[in-house]
XYZ file of C-alpha atoms in Angstrom:
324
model
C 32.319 81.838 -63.652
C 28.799 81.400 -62.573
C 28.451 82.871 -58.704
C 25.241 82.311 -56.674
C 24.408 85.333 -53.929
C 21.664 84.774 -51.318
C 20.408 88.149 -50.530
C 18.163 90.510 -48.757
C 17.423 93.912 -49.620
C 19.867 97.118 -49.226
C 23.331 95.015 -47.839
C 22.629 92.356 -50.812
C 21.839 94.924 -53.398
C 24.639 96.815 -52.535
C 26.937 93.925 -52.388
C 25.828 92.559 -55.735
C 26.183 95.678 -57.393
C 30.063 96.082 -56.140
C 30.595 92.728 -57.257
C 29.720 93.133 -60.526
C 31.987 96.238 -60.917
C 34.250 93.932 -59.617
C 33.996 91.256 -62.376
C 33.477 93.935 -65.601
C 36.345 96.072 -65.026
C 38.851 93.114 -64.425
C 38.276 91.056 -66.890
C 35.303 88.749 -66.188
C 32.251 90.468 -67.875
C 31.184 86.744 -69.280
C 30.913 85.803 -65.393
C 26.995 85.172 -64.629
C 25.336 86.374 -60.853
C 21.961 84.640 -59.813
C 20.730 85.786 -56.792
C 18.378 84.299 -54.810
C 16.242 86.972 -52.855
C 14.341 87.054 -49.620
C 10.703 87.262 -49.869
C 9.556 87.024 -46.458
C 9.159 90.696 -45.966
C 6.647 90.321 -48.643
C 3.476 92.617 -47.762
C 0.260 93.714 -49.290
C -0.818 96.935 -49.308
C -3.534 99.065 -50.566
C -4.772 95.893 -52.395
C -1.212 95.327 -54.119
C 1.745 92.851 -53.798
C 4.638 94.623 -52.313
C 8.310 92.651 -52.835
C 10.723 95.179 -50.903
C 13.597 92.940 -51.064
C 12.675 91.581 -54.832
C 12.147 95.575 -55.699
C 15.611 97.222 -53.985
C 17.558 94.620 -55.954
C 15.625 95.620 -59.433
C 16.064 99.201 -58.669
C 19.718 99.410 -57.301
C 21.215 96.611 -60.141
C 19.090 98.354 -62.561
C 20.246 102.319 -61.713
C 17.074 103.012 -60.513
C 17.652 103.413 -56.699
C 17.430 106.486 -54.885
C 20.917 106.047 -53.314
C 19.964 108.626 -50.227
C 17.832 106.188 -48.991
C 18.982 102.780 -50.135
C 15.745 101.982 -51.247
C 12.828 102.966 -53.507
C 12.974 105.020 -56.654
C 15.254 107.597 -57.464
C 13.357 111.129 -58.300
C 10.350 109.810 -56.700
C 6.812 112.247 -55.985
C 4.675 110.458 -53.642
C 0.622 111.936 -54.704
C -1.167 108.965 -54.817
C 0.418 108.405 -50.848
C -1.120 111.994 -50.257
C -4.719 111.009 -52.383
C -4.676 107.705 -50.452
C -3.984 109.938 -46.798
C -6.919 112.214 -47.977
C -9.196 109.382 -48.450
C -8.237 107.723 -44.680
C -6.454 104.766 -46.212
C -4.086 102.870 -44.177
C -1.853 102.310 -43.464
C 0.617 105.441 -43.788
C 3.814 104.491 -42.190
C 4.597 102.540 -45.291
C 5.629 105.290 -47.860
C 5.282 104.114 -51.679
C 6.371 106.669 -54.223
C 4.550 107.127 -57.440
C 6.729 105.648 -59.739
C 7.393 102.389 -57.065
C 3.292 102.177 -57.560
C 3.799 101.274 -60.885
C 6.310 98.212 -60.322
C 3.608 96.472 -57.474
C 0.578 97.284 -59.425
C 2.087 95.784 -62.352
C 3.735 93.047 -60.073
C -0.314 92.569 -58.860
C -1.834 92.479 -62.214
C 0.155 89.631 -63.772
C -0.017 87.936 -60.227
C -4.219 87.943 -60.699
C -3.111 86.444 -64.413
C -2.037 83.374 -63.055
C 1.990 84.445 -63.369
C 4.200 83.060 -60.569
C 6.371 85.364 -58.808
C 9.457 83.743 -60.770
C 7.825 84.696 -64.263
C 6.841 87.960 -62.963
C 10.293 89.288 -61.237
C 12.203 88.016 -64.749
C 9.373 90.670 -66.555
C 10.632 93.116 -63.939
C 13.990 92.103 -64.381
C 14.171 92.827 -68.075
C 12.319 95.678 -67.646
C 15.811 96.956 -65.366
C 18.075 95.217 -68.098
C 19.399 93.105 -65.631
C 20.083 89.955 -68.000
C 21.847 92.458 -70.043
C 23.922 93.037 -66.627
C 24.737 88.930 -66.292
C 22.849 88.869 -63.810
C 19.501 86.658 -62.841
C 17.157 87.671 -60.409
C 14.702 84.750 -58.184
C 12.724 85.020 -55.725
C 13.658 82.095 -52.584
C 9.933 80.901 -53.528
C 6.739 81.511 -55.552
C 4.731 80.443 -52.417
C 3.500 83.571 -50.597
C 5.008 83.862 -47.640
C 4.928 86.808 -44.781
C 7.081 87.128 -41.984
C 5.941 88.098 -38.426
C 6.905 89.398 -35.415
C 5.584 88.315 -31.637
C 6.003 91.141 -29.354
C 4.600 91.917 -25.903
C 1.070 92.920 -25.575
C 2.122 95.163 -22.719
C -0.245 93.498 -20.784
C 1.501 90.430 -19.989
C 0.384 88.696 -23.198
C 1.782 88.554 -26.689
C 0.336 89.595 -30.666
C 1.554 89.499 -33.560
C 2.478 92.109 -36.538
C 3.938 92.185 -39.694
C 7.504 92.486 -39.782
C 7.288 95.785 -41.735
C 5.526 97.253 -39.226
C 8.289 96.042 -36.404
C 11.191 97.354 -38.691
C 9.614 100.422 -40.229
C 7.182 101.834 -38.422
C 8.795 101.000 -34.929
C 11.971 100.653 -35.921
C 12.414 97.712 -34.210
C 12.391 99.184 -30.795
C 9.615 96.775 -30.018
C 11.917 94.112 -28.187
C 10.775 90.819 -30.801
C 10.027 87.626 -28.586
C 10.396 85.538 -32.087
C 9.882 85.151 -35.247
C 7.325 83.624 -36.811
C 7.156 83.082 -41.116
C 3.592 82.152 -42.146
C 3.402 79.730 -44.977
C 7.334 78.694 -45.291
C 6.710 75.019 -43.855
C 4.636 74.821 -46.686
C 6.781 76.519 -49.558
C 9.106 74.842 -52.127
C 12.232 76.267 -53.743
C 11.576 78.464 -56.491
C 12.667 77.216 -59.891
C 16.406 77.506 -60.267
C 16.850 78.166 -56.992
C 18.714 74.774 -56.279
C 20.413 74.386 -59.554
C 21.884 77.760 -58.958
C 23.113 76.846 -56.103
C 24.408 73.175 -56.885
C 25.881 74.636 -59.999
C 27.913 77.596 -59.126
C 31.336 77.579 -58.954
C 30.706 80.156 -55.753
C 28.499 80.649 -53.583
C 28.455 84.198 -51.775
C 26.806 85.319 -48.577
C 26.762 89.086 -48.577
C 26.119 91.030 -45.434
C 22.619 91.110 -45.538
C 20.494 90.392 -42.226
C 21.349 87.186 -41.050
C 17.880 86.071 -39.289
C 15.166 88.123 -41.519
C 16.897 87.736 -44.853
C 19.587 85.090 -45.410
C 18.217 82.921 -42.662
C 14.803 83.537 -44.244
C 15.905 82.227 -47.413
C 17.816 79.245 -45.834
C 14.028 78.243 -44.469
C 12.857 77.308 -47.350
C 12.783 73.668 -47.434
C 16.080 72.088 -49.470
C 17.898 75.162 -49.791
C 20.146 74.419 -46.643
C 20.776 70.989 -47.988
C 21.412 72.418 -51.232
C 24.105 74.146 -49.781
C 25.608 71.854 -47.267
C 25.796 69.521 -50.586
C 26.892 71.775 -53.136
C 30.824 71.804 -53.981
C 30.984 75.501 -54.640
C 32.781 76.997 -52.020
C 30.574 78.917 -49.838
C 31.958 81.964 -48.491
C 30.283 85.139 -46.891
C 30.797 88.619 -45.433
C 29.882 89.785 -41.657
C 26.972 92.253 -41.769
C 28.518 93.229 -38.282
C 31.296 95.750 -37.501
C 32.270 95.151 -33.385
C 28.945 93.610 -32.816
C 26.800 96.241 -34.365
C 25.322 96.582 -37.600
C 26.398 98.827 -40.354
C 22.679 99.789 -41.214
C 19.395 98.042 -39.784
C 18.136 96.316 -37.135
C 20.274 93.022 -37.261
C 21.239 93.185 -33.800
C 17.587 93.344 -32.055
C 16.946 90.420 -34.886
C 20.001 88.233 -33.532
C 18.755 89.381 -29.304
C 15.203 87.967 -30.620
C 16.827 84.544 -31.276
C 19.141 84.126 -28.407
C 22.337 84.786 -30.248
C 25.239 87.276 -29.478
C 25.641 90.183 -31.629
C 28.862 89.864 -32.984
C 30.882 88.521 -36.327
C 31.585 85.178 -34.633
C 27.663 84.320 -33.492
C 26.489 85.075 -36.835
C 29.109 83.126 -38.762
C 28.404 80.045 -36.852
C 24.925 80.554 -37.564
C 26.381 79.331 -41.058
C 28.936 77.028 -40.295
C 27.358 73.918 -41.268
C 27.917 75.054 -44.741
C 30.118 78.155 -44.451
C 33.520 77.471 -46.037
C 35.111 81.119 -45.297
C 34.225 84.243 -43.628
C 35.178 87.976 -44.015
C 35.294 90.220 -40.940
C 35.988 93.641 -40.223
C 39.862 94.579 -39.072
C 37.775 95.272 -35.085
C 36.613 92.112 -35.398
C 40.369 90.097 -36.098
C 39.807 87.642 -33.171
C 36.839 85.722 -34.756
C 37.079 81.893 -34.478
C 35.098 79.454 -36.329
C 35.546 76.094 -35.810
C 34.837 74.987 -39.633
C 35.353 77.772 -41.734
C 38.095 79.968 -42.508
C 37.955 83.824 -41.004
C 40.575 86.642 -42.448
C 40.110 90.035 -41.646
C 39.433 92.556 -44.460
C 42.497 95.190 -44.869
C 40.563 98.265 -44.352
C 36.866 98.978 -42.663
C 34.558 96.610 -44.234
C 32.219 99.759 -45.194
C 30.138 99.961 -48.570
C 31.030 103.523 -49.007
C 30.661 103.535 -52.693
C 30.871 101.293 -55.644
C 34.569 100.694 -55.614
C 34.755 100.294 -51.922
C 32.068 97.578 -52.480
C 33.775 95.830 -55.124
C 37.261 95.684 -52.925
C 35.204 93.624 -50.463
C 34.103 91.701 -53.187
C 37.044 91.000 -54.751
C 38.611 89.881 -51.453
C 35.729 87.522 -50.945
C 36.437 85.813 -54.250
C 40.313 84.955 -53.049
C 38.912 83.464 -50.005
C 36.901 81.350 -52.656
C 40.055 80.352 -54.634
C 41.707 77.578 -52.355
C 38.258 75.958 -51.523
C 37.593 75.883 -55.113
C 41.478 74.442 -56.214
């Protein structure tokens, strides 16, 4: 079975982890994952290419994470943040850990060789064994592209900032007017990325942010097609539980593009391709007019690794009469 996930960073990581629990310990070790990753939160800092997306799903497929957090390295010290503080860099409401330093000045280094982003993340990759895990890692594009966020001068005009500094250092309680993604008109599918997708047998959608991840990667010109066109099923999970988000910021994300918060808003956000859709028991009532909804049996929480792979597992049945 070869499965194709489009993901961000923590829900997707997550979700791709559980699902290949799922698959080794019921029989389908031989079954191959490529996910496609967001880049659009892509940032540089301190003179380095940071990939926080790219870098949560090396560390948490690889048993790196620090599971606390959801992101970054497990057992991390954070001195050359505190040497960087002493000597007034900035900024400082991006933490990097020392060990995390290592993957994005490595990441930087065979950039400024003349690597693409594709050759380096399959370095990283092996690095984390991940090919030893079945499972292949791409970035949505090589093209370097950044994702913005307009917000209100407070004086009756707008500016623009980086979405990291929206989502981490205000947490997103700037109210976004849109989103804007510098350099995606312009950017091409990464290699594989449509063959993955034409060639799977599945398609999944896990619950990662629908308008700063997912929809991220379905900007990238052909990758929407690829998936209207594709006769995978494609079949996803909400990233919403009664119109609120698990973890993150989805919910200011969906306000910022006119859409209602709920299961139903951001399913239809998919519909064109969507073949089924997962909800949470609360939200039983969705209707899409395409796609197929059913209601998971129990909260549709990634507690742990075996709750994740449950969910997982369930999504795959939805697969199984699109794919008859």
């Amino acid at each position: 079975m070869r499965i194709t996930a489009l993901a961000g960073g923590v829900g997707g990581a997550r979700f791709v982890r559980g699902l290949r629990h799922h698959l080794d310990t019921t029989g389908h070790r031989d079954a191959e994952i490529t996910v496609i990753a967001n880049t659009g939160d892509d940032i540089t800092l301190f003179g380095l290419r940071v990939c926080p997306d790219l870098d949560t799903l090396l560390y948490t497929l690889g048993g790196g994470i620090d599971e606390g957090q959801g992101w970054g390295r497990a057992d991390e010290s954070h001195v050359v943040q505190g040497e960087l503080a002493a000597y007034g860099a900035l900024p400082q409401w991006f933490a990097l850990g020392d060990r995390d330093f290592g993957t994005h000045i490595v990441r930087s280094q065979w950039l400024g060789q003349g690597l693409s982003l594709s050759q380096v993340t399959e370095r990283l990759a092996q690095r984390w064994q991940l090919p030893e895990r079945g499972i292949r890692l791409l970035p949505m594009t090589d093209t370097p592209v950044e994702t913005h966020v307009v917000v209100d001068d407070g004086e009756g005009g707008e500016r623009a900032i980086h979405f990291q500094e929206w989502w981490v250092r205000h947490q997103a309680s700037l109210p976004a007017l849109r989103f804007v993604v510098a350099g995606l008109d312009a950017a091409g599918p990464a290699p594989g990325v449509l063959d993955a997708i034409r060639q799977a047998d599945v398609v999944v959608l896990p619950p990662s942010n629908p308008v700063v991840s997912i929809g991220i990667v379905l900007g990238v010109p052909g990758v929407r097609d690829a998936l209207r066109g594709t006769t995978a099923p494609v079949v996803g999970v909400s990233p919403l539980i009664s119109g609120r988000p698990v973890r993150g910021h989805a919910d200011a994300c969906l306000a910022a593009i006119g859409v209602p918060s709920s299961a139903e808003a951001v399913g239809g956000l998919y519909e064109d391709f969507l073949d089924a859709w997962l909800v949470d028991p609360a939200d039983a009532g969705t209707r899409l007019a395409r796609a197929r909804v059913e209601a998971f049996e129990g909260p549709l929480l990634m507690s742990d690794v075996e709750a994740t792979a449950r969910i997982a597992a369930h999504l795959l049945r939805l697969a199984e009469p699109a794919r008859a």
